XYZ file of C-alpha atoms in Angstrom:
707
model
C 0.000 0.000 0.000
C 1.417 3.401 -0.945
C 2.121 5.970 1.755
C -0.489 8.755 1.634
C 0.570 12.381 1.574
C 0.372 13.862 5.111
C -2.621 16.087 5.740
C -0.548 18.590 7.725
C 1.944 18.941 4.867
C -0.714 20.374 2.566
C 0.269 23.939 1.699
C -2.446 26.480 2.496
C -6.066 25.699 1.551
C -7.168 26.758 5.031
C -10.905 26.589 4.358
C -10.634 23.151 2.767
C -8.727 21.692 5.695
C -11.013 23.311 8.252
C -14.172 21.989 6.550
C -12.768 18.458 6.387
C -11.695 18.513 10.026
C -15.062 19.842 11.203
C -16.749 16.888 9.518
C -14.248 14.561 11.147
C -15.244 16.052 14.518
C -18.988 15.955 13.764
C -20.093 13.794 10.784
C -23.623 15.142 11.355
C -22.490 18.369 9.652
C -23.286 16.588 6.394
C -20.113 16.339 4.347
C -18.090 18.675 2.178
C -18.289 19.662 -1.472
C -14.914 20.904 -2.728
C -15.103 23.089 -5.843
C -12.023 24.167 -7.725
C -9.878 24.029 -10.792
C -7.671 21.056 -11.551
C -4.393 20.662 -9.682
C -5.465 22.383 -6.451
C -4.872 19.527 -3.982
C -8.560 18.616 -3.669
C -8.032 14.868 -3.924
C -4.765 14.925 -1.997
C -6.290 16.627 1.048
C -9.304 14.302 1.093
C -7.224 11.143 0.825
C -4.904 12.391 3.563
C -7.810 12.972 5.971
C -8.454 9.254 6.574
C -5.136 8.928 8.440
C -6.368 11.491 11.004
C -9.591 9.676 11.885
C -9.600 7.542 15.045
C -9.474 3.777 14.634
C -12.773 1.907 14.863
C -13.800 -1.201 16.803
C -15.676 -3.702 14.639
C -17.304 -7.093 15.085
C -14.912 -9.678 13.584
C -16.208 -11.001 10.279
C -19.049 -8.457 9.960
C -19.127 -7.074 6.433
C -21.063 -4.012 7.648
C -18.560 -2.813 10.295
C -20.868 -3.119 13.305
C -19.492 -1.798 16.611
C -19.085 -4.585 19.226
C -20.625 -2.471 21.997
C -23.683 -1.415 19.957
C -24.187 -3.662 16.928
C -26.862 -2.765 14.398
C -29.930 -4.889 15.265
C -30.904 -4.963 11.573
C -27.421 -5.934 10.326
C -27.736 -8.512 7.504
C -24.805 -10.427 9.064
C -26.375 -10.348 12.547
C -27.432 -10.940 15.172
C -23.999 -10.553 16.728
C -23.100 -12.292 19.949
C -21.286 -10.264 22.656
C -17.564 -10.604 22.477
C -14.279 -8.812 21.903
C -13.982 -6.650 18.840
C -11.243 -6.076 16.321
C -9.587 -2.703 15.752
C -8.891 -1.352 12.293
C -8.228 2.070 10.713
C -11.160 4.077 9.399
C -11.648 3.347 5.705
C -11.724 5.746 2.832
C -13.870 4.312 0.043
C -13.805 5.898 -3.419
C -16.881 5.871 -5.633
C -15.817 5.888 -9.297
C -17.767 7.983 -11.788
C -18.725 4.926 -13.838
C -20.034 2.894 -10.885
C -23.370 1.108 -11.192
C -26.244 1.237 -8.739
C -25.512 -2.355 -7.697
C -21.916 -1.442 -6.902
C -23.062 1.455 -4.721
C -25.871 -0.094 -2.657
C -25.238 -3.820 -3.135
C -27.133 -6.471 -5.035
C -28.674 -9.913 -4.889
C -26.426 -12.795 -5.961
C -28.603 -13.794 -8.918
C -26.968 -17.117 -9.727
C -27.277 -18.381 -6.129
C -30.839 -17.093 -5.894
C -31.917 -19.027 -8.989
C -29.772 -22.126 -8.580
C -29.944 -22.600 -4.781
C -33.118 -20.725 -3.895
C -31.354 -18.555 -1.285
C -31.307 -14.787 -0.934
C -27.621 -13.887 -0.791
C -26.938 -10.168 -0.530
C -23.608 -8.768 -1.678
C -22.897 -5.429 0.082
C -21.833 -2.381 -1.901
C -19.673 0.650 -1.336
C -22.098 2.229 1.134
C -21.529 -0.715 3.466
C -17.761 -0.499 3.003
C -17.807 3.230 3.879
C -19.773 2.812 7.134
C -17.911 4.616 9.960
C -15.372 5.952 7.474
C -15.133 8.296 4.481
C -16.963 8.002 1.164
C -15.076 10.025 -1.423
C -16.611 10.907 -4.796
C -14.179 12.540 -7.198
C -15.827 14.541 -10.006
C -19.190 14.243 -8.266
C -20.777 16.526 -10.868
C -20.145 13.856 -13.523
C -21.849 11.115 -11.498
C -25.285 9.986 -12.660
C -28.051 11.838 -10.846
C -29.760 8.699 -9.536
C -26.508 7.588 -7.878
C -26.081 11.008 -6.277
C -29.644 10.798 -4.960
C -28.957 7.360 -3.446
C -25.760 8.292 -1.653
C -27.117 11.628 -0.385
C -30.219 9.889 0.979
C -28.016 7.340 2.740
C -25.815 10.114 4.151
C -28.867 11.982 5.461
C -30.583 8.923 7.026
C -27.481 7.055 8.185
C -28.782 3.885 6.550
C -29.056 2.235 3.145
C -32.236 0.527 1.984
C -32.187 -2.016 -0.861
C -35.455 -3.208 -2.378
C -35.094 -5.316 -5.505
C -35.756 -8.778 -6.972
C -37.639 -9.819 -3.841
C -34.819 -8.744 -1.530
C -35.373 -6.230 1.253
C -32.181 -5.242 3.081
C -31.426 -2.393 5.445
C -28.013 -1.698 6.956
C -26.304 1.200 8.709
C -24.359 3.598 6.462
C -22.967 6.508 8.453
C -19.994 8.074 6.751
C -18.263 11.334 6.039
C -19.285 12.275 2.488
C -16.760 14.287 0.508
C -17.218 15.263 -3.129
C -14.865 17.177 -5.393
C -15.676 18.838 -8.687
C -14.306 21.164 -11.318
C -17.082 23.686 -12.168
C -15.708 23.981 -15.712
C -17.012 20.456 -16.371
C -20.582 21.211 -15.344
C -22.551 22.066 -12.224
C -24.623 20.071 -9.791
C -28.350 20.683 -9.599
C -29.302 23.168 -6.844
C -31.280 20.443 -5.069
C -28.141 18.311 -4.844
C -25.920 21.217 -3.847
C -28.194 21.811 -0.878
C -27.659 18.248 0.362
C -23.949 18.822 1.014
C -23.408 20.330 4.449
C -20.445 22.575 3.623
C -18.774 23.797 0.484
C -15.376 25.374 -0.124
C -13.808 26.996 -3.148
C -10.143 26.251 -3.824
C -7.853 27.970 -6.288
C -4.166 27.977 -7.122
C -2.038 30.560 -5.387
C -0.596 33.337 -7.520
C 2.305 33.884 -5.107
C 5.568 32.473 -6.580
C 7.029 31.647 -3.149
C 3.981 29.588 -2.211
C 4.002 27.734 -5.518
C 7.707 26.974 -5.033
C 6.944 25.425 -1.655
C 4.211 23.276 -3.212
C 6.626 21.933 -5.826
C 9.407 21.418 -3.270
C 7.232 19.315 -1.007
C 5.708 17.332 -3.812
C 9.076 16.386 -5.240
C 10.364 15.459 -1.788
C 7.332 13.241 -1.226
C 7.696 11.479 -4.577
C 11.425 10.838 -3.959
C 10.839 9.242 -0.528
C 7.166 8.901 0.518
C 7.901 7.047 3.761
C 10.633 9.439 4.830
C 8.519 12.477 3.998
C 5.606 11.085 6.026
C 7.915 10.409 8.960
C 9.020 14.041 9.068
C 5.366 15.088 9.428
C 4.380 12.311 11.838
C 4.475 14.621 14.875
C 2.047 17.113 13.373
C -0.199 14.285 12.198
C -0.333 12.861 15.731
C -1.240 16.249 17.210
C -4.112 16.793 14.782
C -5.383 13.241 15.317
C -5.372 13.794 19.086
C -7.191 17.107 18.655
C -9.906 15.439 16.575
C -10.423 12.839 19.327
C -10.567 15.547 21.998
C -13.029 17.646 20.001
C -15.295 14.623 19.476
C -15.334 13.992 23.213
C -16.088 17.669 23.938
C -18.822 18.014 21.295
C -21.758 16.747 23.454
C -20.873 19.324 26.122
C -20.966 22.344 23.793
C -23.868 24.700 24.525
C -25.710 26.378 21.665
C -27.364 29.319 23.383
C -30.389 31.369 22.388
C -28.209 34.229 21.136
C -26.310 31.915 18.785
C -29.580 30.411 17.542
C -30.947 33.900 16.830
C -27.770 34.767 14.938
C -28.100 31.599 12.841
C -31.793 32.140 12.098
C -31.292 35.826 11.250
C -28.378 35.007 8.953
C -30.310 32.375 6.994
C -33.342 34.668 6.751
C -31.207 37.647 5.752
C -29.654 35.730 2.872
C -33.077 34.391 1.807
C -32.031 30.754 2.025
C -34.824 28.339 1.126
C -35.892 25.687 3.617
C -34.525 24.906 7.067
C -31.571 22.668 6.210
C -29.191 25.636 6.183
C -30.168 26.602 9.760
C -29.569 23.058 10.994
C -26.234 22.720 9.185
C -25.067 26.083 10.511
C -25.985 25.067 14.068
C -24.061 21.799 13.797
C -21.089 23.512 12.154
C -20.919 26.270 14.778
C -21.035 23.637 17.531
C -18.211 21.672 15.870
C -16.170 24.873 15.533
C -16.518 25.556 19.253
C -15.469 21.991 20.105
C -12.534 22.252 17.702
C -11.428 25.427 19.492
C -11.719 23.656 22.875
C -14.712 25.694 24.089
C -18.057 24.640 25.496
C -20.062 27.623 24.212
C -20.767 28.846 20.674
C -19.661 32.412 19.938
C -20.392 34.901 17.201
C -17.170 34.080 15.353
C -18.266 30.439 15.207
C -21.582 31.446 13.646
C -19.791 33.703 11.158
C -17.387 30.972 10.061
C -20.252 28.478 9.855
C -22.151 30.840 7.532
C -19.121 31.214 5.236
C -18.936 27.425 4.880
C -22.616 26.459 4.866
C -24.427 29.204 2.927
C -22.597 30.134 -0.321
C -23.861 27.154 -2.342
C -27.374 27.575 -0.972
C -27.746 31.186 -2.116
C -27.607 30.420 -5.840
C -30.752 31.302 -7.737
C -29.760 29.962 -11.138
C -26.857 27.934 -12.531
C -25.009 30.980 -13.883
C -24.670 32.857 -10.593
C -21.259 32.477 -9.000
C -21.499 31.064 -5.466
C -20.458 33.437 -2.734
C -21.525 35.412 0.289
C -21.671 39.158 0.953
C -19.494 39.362 4.063
C -20.476 42.971 4.778
C -24.130 41.954 4.939
C -23.179 38.997 7.116
C -21.396 41.270 9.592
C -24.328 43.689 9.713
C -26.734 40.859 10.522
C -24.518 39.410 13.241
C -23.908 42.831 14.795
C -27.623 43.051 15.549
C -27.208 40.109 17.953
C -24.006 40.687 19.949
C -22.719 38.038 22.308
C -23.833 38.481 25.899
C -20.251 38.611 27.093
C -17.261 40.119 25.301
C -14.924 37.652 23.705
C -11.611 37.612 25.588
C -9.893 35.882 22.698
C -8.661 38.479 20.158
C -8.185 35.840 17.451
C -11.520 35.461 15.624
C -10.423 32.624 13.360
C -10.049 29.166 14.965
C -6.891 27.546 13.705
C -7.694 24.411 11.725
C -4.771 22.521 13.201
C -3.046 22.366 16.597
C 0.568 22.716 17.424
C 3.152 25.036 15.947
C 2.093 27.078 12.968
C 3.745 26.531 9.647
C 7.137 24.865 9.358
C 8.238 23.162 12.529
C 11.735 22.146 11.602
C 10.861 18.488 11.111
C 12.720 18.335 7.833
C 14.208 20.279 4.988
C 10.828 20.535 3.302
C 9.358 22.537 6.169
C 11.186 25.763 5.505
C 8.758 27.246 2.979
C 6.053 29.813 3.504
C 3.296 28.839 5.850
C 0.263 29.654 3.745
C 0.230 28.713 0.150
C -1.816 27.702 -2.773
C -2.669 24.456 -4.371
C -0.440 21.873 -5.641
C 1.701 21.989 -8.674
C 1.835 18.339 -9.580
C -0.560 15.672 -10.744
C -3.159 14.735 -8.204
C -2.608 17.883 -6.186
C 0.092 18.819 -3.747
C -1.040 19.143 -0.216
C -0.822 22.453 1.446
C 0.784 23.202 4.801
C -0.216 24.978 7.898
C -0.286 28.716 7.898
C 0.333 31.289 10.546
C -2.390 33.093 12.479
C -2.198 36.083 10.167
C -2.908 34.034 7.064
C -6.048 34.806 5.051
C -9.097 32.689 5.709
C -9.156 31.267 2.199
C -6.780 30.731 -0.664
C -9.644 31.111 -3.102
C -9.377 34.893 -3.006
C -6.919 35.193 -5.869
C -7.854 38.124 -8.085
C -10.182 37.201 -10.903
C -10.156 38.688 -14.335
C -13.378 40.674 -14.630
C -15.738 39.677 -17.389
C -17.016 43.046 -18.355
C -19.399 43.480 -21.194
C -17.050 45.871 -22.863
C -14.601 43.110 -23.811
C -14.561 42.303 -27.518
C -12.905 39.533 -29.477
C -9.999 40.809 -31.515
C -9.620 40.469 -35.226
C -13.303 40.697 -36.086
C -14.219 42.473 -39.268
C -17.282 44.562 -39.713
C -17.559 43.615 -43.347
C -18.580 47.109 -44.324
C -21.951 47.090 -42.595
C -21.451 49.707 -39.910
C -19.315 49.931 -36.792
C -19.133 47.196 -34.188
C -21.445 47.769 -31.235
C -20.529 46.902 -27.667
C -22.095 43.893 -26.003
C -25.478 44.373 -24.340
C -26.863 42.556 -21.344
C -29.253 39.684 -21.807
C -32.921 40.132 -21.032
C -34.429 38.248 -18.120
C -34.444 34.491 -18.875
C -37.684 32.547 -18.949
C -38.798 28.926 -18.823
C -38.860 27.101 -22.139
C -40.575 23.919 -23.149
C -38.468 20.928 -24.048
C -36.925 20.547 -27.480
C -35.953 16.961 -28.185
C -34.254 14.915 -30.870
C -36.573 12.412 -32.601
C -36.044 8.674 -32.476
C -34.454 6.513 -29.803
C -30.845 7.199 -28.871
C -28.202 5.479 -26.746
C -26.337 8.488 -25.399
C -25.295 9.605 -21.936
C -27.954 9.674 -19.234
C -29.863 12.962 -19.139
C -33.337 14.458 -19.352
C -33.960 15.478 -22.926
C -34.566 12.848 -25.637
C -35.811 9.268 -25.500
C -33.007 6.724 -25.272
C -32.026 3.228 -24.232
C -30.425 3.711 -20.840
C -29.305 1.696 -17.834
C -32.124 3.220 -15.790
C -35.736 3.872 -16.634
C -38.795 1.794 -17.396
C -38.239 -1.785 -18.562
C -39.294 -2.274 -22.174
C -37.986 -5.766 -22.974
C -35.142 -8.245 -22.655
C -32.127 -9.337 -24.654
C -29.051 -11.507 -24.319
C -26.410 -9.610 -22.330
C -23.574 -7.997 -24.222
C -20.702 -8.605 -21.841
C -21.291 -8.421 -18.071
C -24.890 -8.777 -16.885
C -25.984 -5.623 -15.051
C -29.807 -5.655 -14.965
C -31.426 -9.088 -14.867
C -34.813 -9.562 -16.501
C -36.046 -12.270 -14.140
C -39.137 -13.369 -16.049
C -37.282 -13.656 -19.360
C -34.456 -15.614 -17.687
C -36.870 -18.116 -16.135
C -38.712 -18.401 -19.444
C -35.439 -19.191 -21.232
C -34.371 -21.800 -18.652
C -37.743 -23.511 -18.036
C -37.959 -25.692 -21.205
C -34.599 -27.348 -20.428
C -35.130 -28.402 -16.813
C -35.932 -32.056 -17.572
C -33.019 -32.397 -19.976
C -30.688 -30.869 -17.401
C -31.772 -33.336 -14.742
C -33.353 -30.938 -12.284
C -34.018 -32.620 -8.945
C -33.963 -29.877 -6.285
C -36.143 -26.853 -5.722
C -33.861 -24.469 -7.563
C -33.791 -24.014 -11.310
C -30.878 -25.374 -13.307
C -29.743 -22.135 -14.885
C -26.891 -21.751 -17.306
C -25.177 -18.640 -18.498
C -26.966 -18.731 -21.851
C -30.314 -18.455 -20.050
C -29.567 -15.069 -18.473
C -31.384 -12.134 -20.016
C -30.539 -8.456 -19.714
C -33.401 -6.021 -19.130
C -33.646 -3.289 -21.759
C -34.787 0.029 -20.367
C -35.933 3.304 -21.820
C -35.195 6.623 -20.205
C -33.839 9.989 -21.274
C -30.485 11.011 -22.666
C -28.537 14.240 -22.709
C -27.791 15.732 -26.123
C -25.305 18.091 -27.682
C -27.144 21.394 -28.086
C -25.164 23.507 -30.546
C -26.182 27.161 -30.714
C -25.447 29.111 -33.913
C -26.072 32.783 -33.100
C -26.281 35.615 -35.623
C -24.271 38.579 -34.301
C -24.299 40.669 -37.483
C -25.351 44.265 -37.918
C -28.950 43.315 -38.684
C -29.204 42.016 -35.105
C -27.509 45.054 -33.587
C -30.527 46.942 -32.245
C -29.878 46.964 -28.502
C -33.358 45.974 -27.443
C -33.474 43.262 -30.073
C -30.083 41.764 -29.202
C -30.948 41.853 -25.520
C -34.052 39.763 -26.259
C -31.996 37.350 -28.384
C -29.468 36.863 -25.602
C -32.279 36.367 -23.106
C -33.754 33.641 -25.310
C -30.406 31.853 -25.732
C -29.741 32.179 -22.003
C -33.136 30.580 -21.340
C -32.244 27.681 -23.625
C -28.899 27.342 -21.848
C -30.708 27.109 -18.525
C -32.862 24.371 -19.999
C -29.746 22.566 -21.275
C -28.198 22.783 -17.811
C -31.238 21.213 -16.203
C -31.339 18.424 -18.789
C -27.621 17.541 -18.453
C -26.692 18.421 -22.033
C -23.402 19.374 -23.554
C -23.516 22.792 -25.202
C -21.504 24.610 -27.839
C -21.680 28.161 -29.184
C -20.937 29.408 -32.711
C -21.281 33.070 -33.638
C -21.147 34.568 -37.125
C -20.764 38.153 -38.299
C -18.527 40.235 -40.528
C -16.382 38.009 -42.746
C -16.911 34.636 -41.093
C -17.946 32.438 -38.193
C -16.235 31.603 -34.941
C -16.520 28.624 -32.610
C -16.836 30.767 -29.490
C -17.174 27.742 -27.201
C -16.304 24.164 -28.196
C -18.856 21.605 -26.960
C -18.606 21.335 -23.187
C -20.651 20.352 -20.154
C -20.099 23.789 -18.615
C -23.084 25.925 -19.515
C -21.593 28.608 -17.269
C -18.846 29.086 -19.850
C -21.434 29.390 -22.638
C -23.353 32.016 -20.673
C -20.143 34.001 -20.100
C -19.283 33.946 -23.822
C -22.818 35.023 -24.678
C -22.647 37.951 -22.264
C -19.505 39.281 -23.957
C -20.823 38.918 -27.513
C -20.711 42.184 -29.502
C -22.563 42.759 -32.767
C -21.891 44.401 -36.107
C -20.894 43.674 -39.686
C -22.472 41.729 -42.502
C -24.244 38.349 -42.176
C -22.194 35.279 -43.289
C -24.973 32.761 -42.578
C -23.379 30.035 -44.714
C -20.136 30.309 -42.753
C -22.055 29.787 -39.506
C -23.821 26.689 -40.838
C -20.618 25.215 -42.284
C -18.811 25.777 -38.990
C -21.658 23.955 -37.277
C -21.320 21.086 -39.767
C -17.598 20.745 -39.081
C -18.079 20.994 -35.309
C -20.703 18.254 -35.369
C -18.475 16.058 -37.542
C -15.635 16.273 -35.030
C -17.949 15.684 -32.071
C -19.426 12.658 -33.813
C -15.962 11.100 -33.821
C -15.342 11.969 -30.169
C -18.740 10.989 -28.796
C -20.699 9.034 -31.423
C -23.559 8.083 -29.084
C -24.507 11.686 -28.209
C -27.029 13.024 -30.694
C -27.002 16.730 -31.634
C -29.707 19.381 -31.634
C -28.867 22.448 -33.736
C -30.433 25.745 -32.600
C -29.937 28.545 -35.159
C -30.759 32.016 -33.810
C -31.084 34.466 -36.724
C -33.415 36.611 -38.782
C -32.525 34.494 -41.820
C -30.680 37.186 -43.792
C -27.533 36.191 -45.688
C -25.559 39.177 -46.969
C -21.984 37.895 -47.099
C -20.313 34.819 -48.584
C -17.061 35.599 -46.812
C -14.063 33.736 -48.194
C -16.326 31.206 -49.924
C -17.443 33.493 -52.741
C -20.697 33.238 -54.657
C -24.287 34.111 -53.873
C -24.672 34.335 -50.039
C -28.282 33.190 -50.086
C -27.650 30.176 -52.296
C -24.634 29.187 -50.202
C -26.666 29.310 -47.010
C -29.449 27.185 -48.527
C -26.979 24.562 -49.749
C -25.309 24.474 -46.339
C -28.651 24.026 -44.605
C -29.672 21.203 -46.935
C -26.377 19.434 -46.282
C -27.089 19.435 -42.547
C -30.628 18.185 -43.163
C -29.385 15.380 -45.401
C -27.275 14.075 -42.498
C -30.307 13.905 -40.229
C -29.306 16.714 -37.850
C -32.337 17.808 -35.816
C -32.644 21.602 -36.054
C -34.723 24.484 -34.751
C -34.576 28.037 -36.118
C -35.332 30.831 -33.659
C -36.699 33.651 -35.839
C -35.414 37.005 -34.575
C -37.025 39.139 -37.291
C -39.128 41.960 -35.904
C -40.967 45.026 -37.189
C -44.085 45.593 -39.298
C -42.453 44.351 -42.537
C -41.081 40.817 -42.365
C -39.355 38.868 -45.131
C -39.876 35.392 -43.672
C -36.313 34.335 -44.443
C -35.960 32.399 -41.174
C -38.864 30.204 -42.231
C -37.125 29.437 -45.532
C -33.979 28.498 -43.620
C -35.981 26.234 -41.313
C -37.519 24.455 -44.287
C -34.072 23.849 -45.769
C -32.838 22.505 -42.410
C -35.878 20.257 -42.118
C -36.966 21.687 -38.774
C -39.466 24.173 -37.387
C -39.092 27.939 -37.034
C -40.228 29.578 -33.826
C -40.333 33.231 -32.870
C -38.605 34.626 -29.815
C -41.942 34.899 -28.041
C -42.796 31.368 -29.135
C -39.906 29.956 -27.130
C -41.737 30.593 -23.891
C -43.160 27.556 -22.183
C -46.730 28.828 -22.356
C -46.606 29.373 -26.119
C -44.406 26.545 -27.344
C -47.031 23.827 -27.520
C -46.452 21.427 -30.353
C -42.872 22.479 -31.101
C -41.383 19.157 -30.024
C -43.873 17.370 -32.221
C -42.981 19.685 -35.096
C -39.260 18.963 -34.670
C -39.898 15.236 -34.697
C -42.300 15.362 -37.637
C -40.110 17.663 -39.714
C -36.934 15.648 -39.224
C -38.682 12.325 -39.800
C -40.227 13.688 -42.997
C -36.886 15.062 -44.140
C -35.156 11.752 -43.382
C -37.770 9.802 -45.349
C -37.435 12.190 -48.271
C -33.652 11.789 -48.218
C -33.905 8.000 -48.257
C -36.344 8.049 -51.179
C -34.080 10.397 -53.090
C -31.069 8.153 -52.392
C -33.023 5.115 -53.588
């Protein structure tokens, strides 16, 4: 087994370490969600935490880690007789992104059930993580139904399995830690709310701190055991402090003043529901125990708010998480502590012992508070001094002002470029879907064959059996029982008899936006409405777990402003900065879309595309292609239609005189045209049907023409 990187050797990341340690003191806080860019020591810090947890007493041979003094009465391996227990370290169990539901919660041993007539339950990762840590890397890429299962288990402290006639319940109390890179997509707000605390991590911009990260990482890789030995003293001190804080936790008093501060803070930030109040109360209590106190103070409530509220304040997926600290201070000042705080240090130190380097080795001479790691997997940050900032995530950000403009754009002789305008208020749209039955990634848009959903039939398994169709399996085995010499109560089942259940659910698609940014769209009110419509569709794509891409065209050509990605936040940011002006190279936009879809088809062939063209239909420039702009655009549209690409044209034409060019474009693409107002949920009835009908008709026409 490889030597883990020491937790106390992690450079900086004060908020991350504090949040992890508070959950180690009080698992009832509800876990930690760690958000940050790649290479910021997220995984390293989480993996290092398990070494700081106290060892656990378990019943020998129990697969569900029951405690000898208080075994679970419903344990599937029970009942347990009184006796001495075994001691083992707390486990850290990792849930891979591609895990199945059976691997998470456990499953019935199908072959034994059919052949021997016994119900044999095989425990999953939730059982393995009981009384330890369950770590989910890239939690935002995990299937939603798996996230729901593990969050429910974390909230109830138990896992319930009901399937194939098996009903099993076992204890599942664990520290849940998830990490994610927001650039790869966000979690749904409902799931964000289920994590107790959240922290933002970012790489330090201080050269000295980055040097210390690299120095320690290289020293660890050269001699992991020796590096860990040099930090063993600090590790022991933190481990002892966790044990002491756990023992003190039941004695901590949460007074009426602290409760008023918590309630006023949650109300002041307009947090929905009561979970935030409960999490803040538990976090403030854990902070007091961690500081060695038996009463909760205002600084505990303040720190608890900074950890528990930012991810609960989000109103839509494109708002950056955060908290107005000035408002927080004003709210707390209305409820001062009854007695003045004799301790001048308002920030409880996340670790005991000497601050920063302690002279344990040559790698301890760097700065005390630093940024993330500089190597693969993240380099752990080290302890900082009392004057260090509360978070390393406060590195200056490059503002995304609307005045920014992409360089090198040509106006094409159709008037000056106009600065970007803000998008109108987004609205709820009805679902646009791709016709037919796909086999893409799990999502919520188009019909597809998926691993989860309603059962529609059975087939022979392709590879490993994951979802047994019991009736079809019995039907396949039944005619051969006499020939196979069946004599007992169980069926004689062979591998060829097993049948895989086929299920139908929903898939996520690639929604590729092609947005006209030419001079004809430049009226400020009009472009604001266009951006509001695209933003609304992006919100819909976020909720349906789609990938999105953004192409803009104006002046002399088209630009892939955002390659297909799961981060709709990035698409919204690009849209906000989009200026307008120049002629209208519609053909260039369509051809760029064709090339983008071709490349994506090679990368992800199972994900079907939906093309959304936002334009008034005018074509006034052929760009570098030459020829008649209108004829080029029609040929480009027909080429996309011939390949079966599902398309929708959002008609942006306005005014008393309308040319209807967007409708002509929609006909060439084989899809419907809808006005900006028609995108709204209350006026979009029948659009999905129109998309399906139009594409099916176009596909049939193409096949007849080919024949």
